[in-house]
Structure formats: C-alpha cells, structure tokens
Amino acid sequence: MPISLSPPAPVMAPVHLGEATHCPYCALQCGMYVRGEAAGGTLTITPRHDIPANGGGLCQKGWTAGELLTGGVRLTTPLARARRGGPLEPVSWDEALDRVAGAVRDLQTAHGRDAVAVFGGGGLTNEKAYQLGKFARVALRTSQIDYNGRFCMSSAAAAANRAFGMDRGLPFPITDIAEADAVLMVGGNVAETMPPFLRHLRGTLIVADPRETRTARQARLHLKVTPGTDLALGLGLLHIAITEGYADRDYIAARTTGFTEARASVAAWWPERAERVTGVPVAAMREAVRLLATADRAMILTGRGAEQQSKGVDTVTAFINLALALGLPGREGSGYGCVTGQGNGQGGREHGQKADQLPGYRKIDDPAARAHVAAVWGVDPAELPGPGRSAYELLDALGTDGGPRGLLVFGSNPVVSAPRAGHVTERLAALDLLVVSDFVLSETAAMADVVLPTTQWAEEHGTMTNLEGRVLLRRQALTPPPGVRSDLAIVAGLATRLGRGEGFSDDPRTVFDELRRASAGGVADYSGITYERIARETGVFWPAPAEDHPGTPRPFLDGFPTPGGRARFVPVEHRPPAEEIDDDYPYYLTTGRLLAHYQSGAQTRRIAALNEAAPEPYVELHADLAERLGIVSGDLVRVTSRRGSAKAAARVGRAVRHDTVFMPFHWEGANRLTNPALDPTSRMPEFKVCAVRVERCGDGADERDEMAGTPRAGRGRQA
C-alpha cells in the first residue's frame, strides 16, 4: 500500500500559513505551520518546505497532530488523591505542588536523597531535559534520574562513541542519504515510523529485518534475519567484504586503527556458518556486500531492531566495522548512521537527564565536567551526585529496600513502554509517591498520586535536536488553555518549594542560554547556537562552539574526535539472545511500531483518524505457523512469555518469518512479554527478541473490547 504524505480531505491550504514550528512526534521533526485557535477547534496544519527532513511532506500523524489540542481530551487542572487508593480529584496548583514538595521532603528526610527519583522522556525539549537534570542534581540532589531514551538508541550511542569518539545519530545531513547509491537499513522500518524519510532513499535499498515490512517491500534485497542474530549477520558480511577483496585498504591504513584484530575476529564467520545462524542465504549476503562495495557512495543505517537487544552495542559495532572496512565513514555521501526514534532522542540525552551524563554530553564522573557544570549552576562540585541507575534498573528498584520511594515522571508512560511492563506496573504501585506531568491521563498518570497538566508542543517555545544533529526551534503557535503550566514552570515551582528556586526559570530562552553555557566545551557544544540563529538558518548543526562558527553538518570529514583522530575497529563476538526458544516457548516474539501510532499510543490512540486506521493490537503470524496452530485471521490469540501473557487478534500472512510472531507495542500487552535482559554497556533492554508460545483462545468478544481501543480513564492504585 503506498504511503500518502498529502493532507487528508477535506483540509484546504490556508491563505495565512501560521506559525512555523515542528511536528510533536518522531526524530525527523518535520517542519509545519500551525494556524488557528485551539479553543475554537479551527486548527489548521500545513507542511513547511524549508526543512530538509520533510521538504513539504507530512505523515498521517503529522497532519492530525492538532486534534489533541482541540478535541477536549486533555487535562486542564491538577489532580490528586485525597487518600491512598481513592479517586483522582481536581485540586489547585498550589495544593498540588505543595503536596509534592512536602512528600519529597518527608521521603528524603526518612530515607535519604536517593529516595526520590526522576524519569524523563526523549520527547522533551532541550530546555526541559536540561532543567530536569539540573533539578534532580541541584534541588533534589538525587542520583536517581534516567529517561525513556535509554530504550531508544543508547546502544547505537555507545557503539558510536567507542568507534568514532562521538555519538550523533546521523553524522551528516539527512539529504546526504539521497546521494547514496546504496543503503543498508538494519532493523529499521522508516516507511511506517517516519514516512517522509522515504524521500531520501533514492539509491539501491537493502533491508535486514525478520519481517517483510513496508520498508522491506521497497528494497531490492531483503535479508530476512532470525530475531537476535543481527550481530552474526554483521560478522558474516564483514568476512565476505574482507575475503572477497572489497575492503578499502588505503582508507583502513589512513583513517582507522584495530583492523587486524577485527579481521581476526571474523575469520571463522564464513558465509555458510552465518547462514546457519541467521537464516539469511549466502547468495543474499554476498549480493548485499557487493552492492555496498561497488557503489560510489554507500551508507549503513541501524534502527531499533538491531539496537534493542542485550548485545545491541556489539551488534551496532559489527555494522560500524563493516562500514569502516568499506571506507564509508567520513566521506561525503557515505557513512554509518543511526535512525533516531523519539522526537528529541538526540538532544534528550545530551544535556543531563541520563543517569551518567551532564550537559554537553559530559560524563558525570569526570572531575573537569563536574567542575564546569557546577560553576554554571553556582554549586560546589562535591554537591553533585554521581551516576545513578539506568532506566529499567531504576524502574525495577522502585519501592524496594534501598530503592526510590518516590518517582516524578515527565513525558513518559512506562506502564505501556517499559519491558516486563507488568512487573514495572507493580513497582510503580509500591511507591509512596508517584507524580506524573502529562497532558492526557496516560496509563501511568492514571496510577499517580498527583497529576500535573502540562502545555504541549504548539503552546510553547523550545528547541529540539533532530536525527541529523540539527538544533531546531519550536515556536509557540497557540495560547495554552487556562489551568495548564509548562514543565519548566512545574520544575521551577517545585525547586522553589524545596528551597532551591534560584537558577530555575520558566522562560525557555533563559533556560536555553544557560544550557549554552553549560554545554560550552563539551562534545555536544551548543554555546554558539541562539534562537535567532536557528530561525535565520533553519536549524544549526552541533557542535557550534561560537556564534560565528558555521556549525558542523559533517563532523568526520577531516578526522574523528578520538585521541589519534582515527576511527576504531572494535572486535566483537556473536552470542545468542538472552532467551532462546525451546519446547515450552517455541517461537520468537519481536515488536515494533505502526504507521498510525507513536510510542505508547497515549497521544495517537486519542485521535479518531489514527484510531480508526489502527484500532487494536494484533499478533502477526506466518500462514504456515497459523495453520499448524489452527488459527485464522481475526481469531483471538494468547501470546505467553516467561513474564506474562497478552491477547490480541491474529493477523495471518507471509510477511513475518515462520518461527516468529510480531506485535505492535502501542497498547498495553506487548511489553508485558518482553525481556528486560540488559546490554552490559548501554543498559538497553532486549525488546526485540524473546521466547513465547501462542494459542488460540476463541472468539472472546468481551476480552477483545477490554484489550483494545482508547486508554482507560483511570484506575488508581491499590490501598
């Protein structure tokens, strides 16, 4: 089915374009104009043509993004429970913030600073991410802060850091992809996750994925890899590149280190062995290498399929090694890149809401970094806590002895999005204090003791850093409804009540100017970027260490930011997934996104057109597997892993491997099954592969109604 980037009828192009801003969803951050008044329900969205990422196109999610601002489903007053287990009821802002601050003080007095934790989001603006990290370290003085971006591209970030000395999703403008003659996409489905990306895929496309996705259907070559074996595929491809004479020896000698060791590490990965492990035919592997190696310009891109594994860092490293052997990184029109998922997945991890980082992509355990940031914040470096728990480890520790007793959540919905979600829900229920800042009553907000209604993308200023490292400006296009506050104002209000209000502002420009100073000299240096410059230049690539610096669209052209200026081959070894299939759980489960929905679906499942396009979860099975199990399309089936069960309607076809089932993760269900086994470096959970069994459960109309549809209005926690 072709993917339309045109507006749905009957939207007409307006005479006045409106305020120039950006889409609230994925990391493309497509440019759009917003015009009208949310209060009157007359909001009009049209695409911008001056933003290279989308160049005038929008997907269905972008076209309908204004509906939540006009549809009357959002929160407009703080909510709190008068008693444990009681209903959420409207309260004033003063009462809500006073209650949160008082509970925070009590918990920290009784249990220590780390008794209160913060969980952020990869969709928060740079200003919010920065101030949230500062709030945790300065106002709360807790080490317990991480964010859902840990579940996004942390494995690719770690792999890029050790290979190149810097992590920037795409270390080149997205328009360079259109100049590539061949592109290998490993574990990415951009046709559904970010459809305007397709305009840049003009060369020969190769896709590695267990499913024949919309993206794979457009590829010349589909490598239908067994879930959890992408690393073996990368090793096999590198073996072929070296043994068949495709390695760029001049590039390797001039621009890299470690090739000898990497070559030795793949010596035993002859193509036939790789085929036995991955299921990808030898001929297809050889053709993939030939297409990449003989192209004048070629790129290797990874997505969540390769990265969301307990060996995600090594998997990405294997494909970086392949790119280095072919001489791709640091050449215009060629290279390696990661297709970032969340709207501010790049900027969100650069400025301090990650457990081990300070602003500017500095390490929190680096004395020089601590001294620099502490000086900007006006505190003693010794006051800053050290590294805290990673995202899943933080959620897993909630309410336990020695774990946080209170949690403040901004821009995330872990009840749906976390691995082993049933267990995470139990941990949230065990807290003494759960506070959620959101603009709808998400599944996580419905469990909270206090819910704080926040402004949204079109109602505030702020910056986002898209998948190519381009810092963009979101402009306020609408007046927010009475009764809501920005996350910056919420954080500043709490800091004031905790006696640390100095230095916390609700003004985005003020916060961004401080972020610039805090990031100065860091890897992600924003010090030369201003709101005016972003508007004038339609975005600025970091690093930009001075206002007269042109920005850095292609940071690797003249060398790599490593001590010797060379990229590093890193030998890696294949290992199986943390959980293999067996007689009790004989099939692989893999998860992913749908065109109509985004992340946990808290927003998109409340938009009528998107809910109509994809109204319920499903289980996709190969026709041969379905026949063996006695399942036909539409049957209600139960999928069970060692962590729980989920029910959904069967969808039978031939797109997925015969030993694999697929479930979208936009509803509660899929992540009850997924495995929280963590990558030892990135601490990324293994979302993309676990062992399950599948069985038909009958028609189950009542159960189907319960599992699908829009999010529940609220449920509260048990007393």
mmCIF file of N, CA and C in Angstrom, residues 395-493:
data_model
loop_
_atom_site.group_PDB
_atom_site.id
_atom_site.type_symbol
_atom_site.label_atom_id
_atom_site.label_comp_id
_atom_site.label_asym_id
_atom_site.label_seq_id
_atom_site.Cartn_x
_atom_site.Cartn_y
_atom_site.Cartn_z
ATOM 1 N N LEU A 395 13.450 1.613 37.321
ATOM 2 C CA LEU A 395 12.061 1.181 37.465
ATOM 3 C C LEU A 395 11.960 -0.099 38.289
ATOM 4 N N ASP A 396 12.905 -0.990 38.098
ATOM 5 C CA ASP A 396 12.905 -2.263 38.811
ATOM 6 C C ASP A 396 13.122 -2.078 40.315
ATOM 7 N N ALA A 397 13.824 -0.998 40.691
ATOM 8 C CA ALA A 397 14.151 -0.765 42.099
ATOM 9 C C ALA A 397 13.070 0.005 42.849
ATOM 10 N N LEU A 398 12.076 0.526 42.154
ATOM 11 C CA LEU A 398 11.063 1.362 42.800
ATOM 12 C C LEU A 398 10.354 0.609 43.920
ATOM 13 N N GLY A 399 10.255 1.250 45.075
ATOM 14 C CA GLY A 399 9.512 0.686 46.182
ATOM 15 C C GLY A 399 10.179 -0.486 46.875
ATOM 16 N N THR A 400 11.436 -0.760 46.549
ATOM 17 C CA THR A 400 12.154 -1.863 47.192
ATOM 18 C C THR A 400 13.050 -1.315 48.303
ATOM 19 N N ASP A 401 13.551 -2.201 49.146
ATOM 20 C CA ASP A 401 14.512 -1.782 50.159
ATOM 21 C C ASP A 401 15.752 -1.224 49.466
ATOM 22 N N GLY A 402 16.105 0.005 49.777
ATOM 23 C CA GLY A 402 17.245 0.644 49.150
ATOM 24 C C GLY A 402 16.934 1.316 47.840
ATOM 25 N N GLY A 403 15.715 1.154 47.334
ATOM 26 C CA GLY A 403 15.317 1.796 46.088
ATOM 27 C C GLY A 403 14.519 3.055 46.338
ATOM 28 N N PRO A 404 14.252 3.834 45.296
ATOM 29 C CA PRO A 404 13.456 5.052 45.454
ATOM 30 C C PRO A 404 12.062 4.761 45.982
ATOM 31 N N ARG A 405 11.578 5.650 46.844
ATOM 32 C CA ARG A 405 10.220 5.553 47.383
ATOM 33 C C ARG A 405 9.258 6.508 46.685
ATOM 34 N N GLY A 406 9.816 7.453 45.936
ATOM 35 C CA GLY A 406 9.005 8.403 45.192
ATOM 36 C C GLY A 406 9.558 8.571 43.788
ATOM 37 N N LEU A 407 8.676 8.844 42.828
ATOM 38 C CA LEU A 407 9.090 8.999 41.428
ATOM 39 C C LEU A 407 8.314 10.135 40.795
ATOM 40 N N LEU A 408 9.044 11.020 40.107
ATOM 41 C CA LEU A 408 8.456 12.101 39.322
ATOM 42 C C LEU A 408 8.670 11.771 37.854
ATOM 43 N N VAL A 409 7.586 11.669 37.085
ATOM 44 C CA VAL A 409 7.642 11.255 35.684
ATOM 45 C C VAL A 409 7.268 12.436 34.797
ATOM 46 N N PHE A 410 8.125 12.693 33.807
ATOM 47 C CA PHE A 410 7.875 13.769 32.840
ATOM 48 C C PHE A 410 8.002 13.189 31.429
ATOM 49 N N GLY A 411 6.914 13.230 30.669
ATOM 50 C CA GLY A 411 6.982 12.863 29.262
ATOM 51 C C GLY A 411 7.238 11.391 28.999
ATOM 52 N N SER A 412 6.712 10.503 29.824
ATOM 53 C CA SER A 412 6.920 9.075 29.610
ATOM 54 C C SER A 412 5.723 8.300 30.156
ATOM 55 N N ASN A 413 5.552 7.086 29.639
ATOM 56 C CA ASN A 413 4.414 6.245 30.015
ATOM 57 C C ASN A 413 4.902 4.813 30.208
ATOM 58 N N PRO A 414 5.713 4.548 31.245
ATOM 59 C CA PRO A 414 6.352 3.235 31.386
ATOM 60 C C PRO A 414 5.401 2.073 31.619
ATOM 61 N N VAL A 415 4.177 2.320 32.044
ATOM 62 C CA VAL A 415 3.221 1.223 32.200
ATOM 63 C C VAL A 415 3.036 0.487 30.875
ATOM 64 N N VAL A 416 3.122 1.213 29.770
ATOM 65 C CA VAL A 416 2.979 0.605 28.443
ATOM 66 C C VAL A 416 4.336 0.357 27.798
ATOM 67 N N SER A 417 5.294 1.270 27.989
ATOM 68 C CA SER A 417 6.504 1.253 27.171
ATOM 69 C C SER A 417 7.684 0.504 27.766
ATOM 70 N N ALA A 418 7.669 0.191 29.037
ATOM 71 C CA ALA A 418 8.811 -0.473 29.657
ATOM 72 C C ALA A 418 8.779 -1.973 29.390
ATOM 73 N N PRO A 419 9.945 -2.613 29.315
ATOM 74 C CA PRO A 419 9.949 -4.069 29.195
ATOM 75 C C PRO A 419 9.456 -4.701 30.494
ATOM 76 N N ARG A 420 8.921 -5.936 30.375
ATOM 77 C CA ARG A 420 8.344 -6.617 31.538
ATOM 78 C C ARG A 420 7.383 -5.654 32.240
ATOM 79 N N ALA A 421 6.470 -5.104 31.449
ATOM 80 C CA ALA A 421 5.653 -3.984 31.908
ATOM 81 C C ALA A 421 4.761 -4.336 33.090
ATOM 82 N N GLY A 422 4.318 -5.575 33.185
ATOM 83 C CA GLY A 422 3.511 -5.943 34.340
ATOM 84 C C GLY A 422 4.281 -5.794 35.641
ATOM 85 N N HIS A 423 5.539 -6.187 35.621
ATOM 86 C CA HIS A 423 6.384 -6.035 36.808
ATOM 87 C C HIS A 423 6.625 -4.560 37.108
ATOM 88 N N VAL A 424 6.870 -3.762 36.071
ATOM 89 C CA VAL A 424 7.090 -2.331 36.276
ATOM 90 C C VAL A 424 5.842 -1.688 36.872
ATOM 91 N N THR A 425 4.676 -2.095 36.425
ATOM 92 C CA THR A 425 3.437 -1.568 36.992
ATOM 93 C C THR A 425 3.336 -1.904 38.475
ATOM 94 N N GLU A 426 3.730 -3.114 38.848
ATOM 95 C CA GLU A 426 3.746 -3.486 40.266
ATOM 96 C C GLU A 426 4.712 -2.613 41.058
ATOM 97 N N ARG A 427 5.852 -2.305 40.484
ATOM 98 C CA ARG A 427 6.838 -1.467 41.178
ATOM 99 C C ARG A 427 6.294 -0.041 41.345
ATOM 100 N N LEU A 428 5.618 0.479 40.341
ATOM 101 C CA LEU A 428 5.009 1.805 40.460
ATOM 102 C C LEU A 428 3.949 1.806 41.556
ATOM 103 N N ALA A 429 3.187 0.733 41.648
ATOM 104 C CA ALA A 429 2.139 0.651 42.665
ATOM 105 C C ALA A 429 2.715 0.568 44.072
ATOM 106 N N ALA A 430 3.982 0.155 44.193
ATOM 107 C CA ALA A 430 4.605 0.010 45.516
ATOM 108 C C ALA A 430 5.184 1.320 46.042
ATOM 109 N N LEU A 431 5.164 2.369 45.239
ATOM 110 C CA LEU A 431 5.742 3.644 45.654
ATOM 111 C C LEU A 431 4.901 4.335 46.729
ATOM 112 N N ASP A 432 5.560 5.159 47.519
ATOM 113 C CA ASP A 432 4.858 6.040 48.442
ATOM 114 C C ASP A 432 4.376 7.312 47.749
ATOM 115 N N LEU A 433 5.035 7.652 46.639
ATOM 116 C CA LEU A 433 4.674 8.873 45.907
ATOM 117 C C LEU A 433 4.938 8.661 44.425
ATOM 118 N N LEU A 434 3.923 8.849 43.607
ATOM 119 C CA LEU A 434 4.062 8.848 42.153
ATOM 120 C C LEU A 434 3.441 10.127 41.618
ATOM 121 N N VAL A 435 4.252 10.919 40.933
ATOM 122 C CA VAL A 435 3.816 12.190 40.353
ATOM 123 C C VAL A 435 4.048 12.116 38.856
ATOM 124 N N VAL A 436 3.059 12.470 38.065
ATOM 125 C CA VAL A 436 3.174 12.418 36.608
ATOM 126 C C VAL A 436 2.782 13.763 36.021
ATOM 127 N N SER A 437 3.667 14.304 35.193
ATOM 128 C CA SER A 437 3.365 15.507 34.423
ATOM 129 C C SER A 437 3.044 15.073 33.003
ATOM 130 N N ASP A 438 1.835 15.364 32.561
ATOM 131 C CA ASP A 438 1.411 14.943 31.225
ATOM 132 C C ASP A 438 0.251 15.819 30.800
ATOM 133 N N PHE A 439 -0.172 15.682 29.549
ATOM 134 C CA PHE A 439 -1.318 16.491 29.127
ATOM 135 C C PHE A 439 -2.547 15.625 28.850
ATOM 136 N N VAL A 440 -2.390 14.293 28.975
ATOM 137 C CA VAL A 440 -3.529 13.381 28.947
ATOM 138 C C VAL A 440 -3.364 12.410 30.112
ATOM 139 N N LEU A 441 -4.441 11.731 30.452
ATOM 140 C CA LEU A 441 -4.372 10.772 31.546
ATOM 141 C C LEU A 441 -3.886 9.433 30.978
ATOM 142 N N SER A 442 -2.586 9.335 30.801
ATOM 143 C CA SER A 442 -1.981 8.106 30.304
ATOM 144 C C SER A 442 -2.167 6.986 31.314
ATOM 145 N N GLU A 443 -1.794 5.771 30.917
ATOM 146 C CA GLU A 443 -1.895 4.638 31.827
ATOM 147 C C GLU A 443 -1.055 4.858 33.082
ATOM 148 N N THR A 444 0.102 5.501 32.932
ATOM 149 C CA THR A 444 0.938 5.790 34.095
ATOM 150 C C THR A 444 0.332 6.911 34.935
ATOM 151 N N ALA A 445 -0.159 7.957 34.284
ATOM 152 C CA ALA A 445 -0.795 9.051 35.023
ATOM 153 C C ALA A 445 -2.002 8.563 35.810
ATOM 154 N N ALA A 446 -2.716 7.577 35.270
ATOM 155 C CA ALA A 446 -3.900 7.061 35.957
ATOM 156 C C ALA A 446 -3.548 6.383 37.274
ATOM 157 N N MET A 447 -2.272 6.017 37.459
ATOM 158 C CA MET A 447 -1.838 5.402 38.710
ATOM 159 C C MET A 447 -1.307 6.415 39.718
ATOM 160 N N ALA A 448 -1.129 7.656 39.298
ATOM 161 C CA ALA A 448 -0.375 8.623 40.092
ATOM 162 C C ALA A 448 -1.138 9.111 41.313
ATOM 163 N N ASP A 449 -0.368 9.593 42.290
ATOM 164 C CA ASP A 449 -0.937 10.292 43.442
ATOM 165 C C ASP A 449 -1.257 11.730 43.087
ATOM 166 N N VAL A 450 -0.411 12.318 42.222
ATOM 167 C CA VAL A 450 -0.620 13.688 41.761
ATOM 168 C C VAL A 450 -0.345 13.729 40.267
ATOM 169 N N VAL A 451 -1.238 14.346 39.507
ATOM 170 C CA VAL A 451 -1.083 14.517 38.060
ATOM 171 C C VAL A 451 -1.053 16.006 37.767
ATOM 172 N N LEU A 452 -0.024 16.431 37.018
ATOM 173 C CA LEU A 452 0.179 17.850 36.726
ATOM 174 C C LEU A 452 -0.012 18.085 35.229
ATOM 175 N N PRO A 453 -1.044 18.842 34.840
ATOM 176 C CA PRO A 453 -1.331 19.050 33.416
ATOM 177 C C PRO A 453 -0.360 20.047 32.789
ATOM 178 N N THR A 454 0.215 19.658 31.669
ATOM 179 C CA THR A 454 1.278 20.461 31.085
ATOM 180 C C THR A 454 0.918 20.967 29.699
ATOM 181 N N THR A 455 1.597 22.030 29.291
ATOM 182 C CA THR A 455 1.423 22.566 27.942
ATOM 183 C C THR A 455 1.994 21.602 26.915
ATOM 184 N N GLN A 456 1.627 21.845 25.666
ATOM 185 C CA GLN A 456 2.060 20.962 24.589
ATOM 186 C C GLN A 456 2.848 21.702 23.520
ATOM 187 N N TRP A 457 3.332 20.918 22.565
ATOM 188 C CA TRP A 457 4.298 21.351 21.556
ATOM 189 C C TRP A 457 3.940 22.662 20.872
ATOM 190 N N ALA A 458 2.683 22.883 20.540
ATOM 191 C CA ALA A 458 2.300 24.089 19.807
ATOM 192 C C ALA A 458 1.993 25.257 20.730
ATOM 193 N N GLU A 459 2.140 25.039 22.042
ATOM 194 C CA GLU A 459 1.770 26.061 23.027
ATOM 195 C C GLU A 459 2.973 26.634 23.753
ATOM 196 N N GLU A 460 4.173 26.339 23.276
ATOM 197 C CA GLU A 460 5.369 26.780 23.985
ATOM 198 C C GLU A 460 6.550 26.860 23.031
ATOM 199 N N HIS A 461 7.532 27.652 23.406
ATOM 200 C CA HIS A 461 8.792 27.715 22.676
ATOM 201 C C HIS A 461 9.748 26.648 23.208
ATOM 202 N N GLY A 462 10.726 26.316 22.401
ATOM 203 C CA GLY A 462 11.757 25.387 22.836
ATOM 204 C C GLY A 462 12.519 24.831 21.657
ATOM 205 N N THR A 463 13.633 24.196 21.935
ATOM 206 C CA THR A 463 14.454 23.632 20.871
ATOM 207 C C THR A 463 14.412 22.116 20.919
ATOM 208 N N MET A 464 14.559 21.516 19.742
ATOM 209 C CA MET A 464 14.661 20.069 19.586
ATOM 210 C C MET A 464 15.879 19.795 18.704
ATOM 211 N N THR A 465 16.517 18.657 18.910
ATOM 212 C CA THR A 465 17.653 18.271 18.079
ATOM 213 C C THR A 465 17.257 17.017 17.316
ATOM 214 N N ASN A 466 17.148 17.121 16.016
ATOM 215 C CA ASN A 466 16.590 16.007 15.258
ATOM 216 C C ASN A 466 17.638 14.935 14.972
ATOM 217 N N LEU A 467 17.273 13.943 14.186
ATOM 218 C CA LEU A 467 18.121 12.772 13.993
ATOM 219 C C LEU A 467 19.445 13.071 13.316
ATOM 220 N N GLU A 468 19.570 14.211 12.662
ATOM 221 C CA GLU A 468 20.816 14.571 11.988
ATOM 222 C C GLU A 468 21.672 15.525 12.818
ATOM 223 N N GLY A 469 21.285 15.767 14.084
ATOM 224 C CA GLY A 469 22.056 16.672 14.933
ATOM 225 C C GLY A 469 21.808 18.131 14.645
ATOM 226 N N ARG A 470 20.697 18.431 14.003
ATOM 227 C CA ARG A 470 20.323 19.814 13.675
ATOM 228 C C ARG A 470 19.412 20.343 14.777
ATOM 229 N N VAL A 471 19.820 21.419 15.434
ATOM 230 C CA VAL A 471 19.032 22.021 16.502
ATOM 231 C C VAL A 471 17.969 22.909 15.865
ATOM 232 N N LEU A 472 16.705 22.630 16.184
ATOM 233 C CA LEU A 472 15.562 23.290 15.570
ATOM 234 C C LEU A 472 14.773 24.067 16.621
ATOM 235 N N LEU A 473 13.968 25.005 16.169
ATOM 236 C CA LEU A 473 13.195 25.855 17.070
ATOM 237 C C LEU A 473 11.705 25.574 16.936
ATOM 238 N N ARG A 474 11.127 25.112 18.024
ATOM 239 C CA ARG A 474 9.674 25.045 18.101
ATOM 240 C C ARG A 474 9.165 26.395 18.569
ATOM 241 N N ARG A 475 8.210 26.929 17.869
ATOM 242 C CA ARG A 475 7.635 28.222 18.232
ATOM 243 C C ARG A 475 6.231 28.037 18.781
ATOM 244 N N GLN A 476 5.878 28.892 19.705
ATOM 245 C CA GLN A 476 4.521 28.854 20.242
ATOM 246 C C GLN A 476 3.559 29.377 19.189
ATOM 247 N N ALA A 477 2.576 28.551 18.855
ATOM 248 C CA ALA A 477 1.586 28.938 17.853
ATOM 249 C C ALA A 477 0.220 29.209 18.464
ATOM 250 N N LEU A 478 -0.017 28.681 19.668
ATOM 251 C CA LEU A 478 -1.328 28.773 20.289
ATOM 252 C C LEU A 478 -1.198 29.203 21.739
ATOM 253 N N THR A 479 -2.249 29.810 22.243
ATOM 254 C CA THR A 479 -2.313 30.123 23.668
ATOM 255 C C THR A 479 -2.797 28.883 24.410
ATOM 256 N N PRO A 480 -2.056 28.430 25.400
ATOM 257 C CA PRO A 480 -2.499 27.223 26.121
ATOM 258 C C PRO A 480 -3.791 27.494 26.876
ATOM 259 N N PRO A 481 -4.567 26.456 27.122
ATOM 260 C CA PRO A 481 -5.818 26.663 27.871
ATOM 261 C C PRO A 481 -5.529 27.061 29.305
ATOM 262 N N PRO A 482 -6.431 27.778 29.930
ATOM 263 C CA PRO A 482 -6.242 28.126 31.344
ATOM 264 C C PRO A 482 -6.104 26.866 32.186
ATOM 265 N N GLY A 483 -5.218 26.929 33.173
ATOM 266 C CA GLY A 483 -5.098 25.825 34.108
ATOM 267 C C GLY A 483 -3.944 24.884 33.850
ATOM 268 N N VAL A 484 -3.229 25.053 32.730
ATOM 269 C CA VAL A 484 -2.070 24.196 32.480
ATOM 270 C C VAL A 484 -0.798 25.024 32.609
ATOM 271 N N ARG A 485 0.313 24.345 32.904
ATOM 272 C CA ARG A 485 1.605 25.003 33.030
ATOM 273 C C ARG A 485 2.654 24.217 32.262
ATOM 274 N N SER A 486 3.708 24.892 31.883
ATOM 275 C CA SER A 486 4.786 24.199 31.192
ATOM 276 C C SER A 486 5.585 23.354 32.178
ATOM 277 N N ASP A 487 6.287 22.359 31.662
ATOM 278 C CA ASP A 487 7.164 21.558 32.518
ATOM 279 C C ASP A 487 8.235 22.428 33.162
ATOM 280 N N LEU A 488 8.700 23.444 32.447
ATOM 281 C CA LEU A 488 9.688 24.348 33.041
ATOM 282 C C LEU A 488 9.104 25.042 34.267
ATOM 283 N N ALA A 489 7.851 25.503 34.160
ATOM 284 C CA ALA A 489 7.219 26.174 35.297
ATOM 285 C C ALA A 489 6.982 25.196 36.446
ATOM 286 N N ILE A 490 6.621 23.955 36.122
ATOM 287 C CA ILE A 490 6.401 22.954 37.165
ATOM 288 C C ILE A 490 7.692 22.680 37.917
ATOM 289 N N VAL A 491 8.772 22.468 37.182
ATOM 290 C CA VAL A 491 10.066 22.192 37.818
ATOM 291 C C VAL A 491 10.511 23.388 38.650
ATOM 292 N N ALA A 492 10.367 24.597 38.085
ATOM 293 C CA ALA A 492 10.771 25.790 38.827
ATOM 294 C C ALA A 492 9.939 25.949 40.099
ATOM 295 N N GLY A 493 8.632 25.683 40.017
ATOM 296 C CA GLY A 493 7.781 25.787 41.193
ATOM 297 C C GLY A 493 8.153 24.793 42.275
#
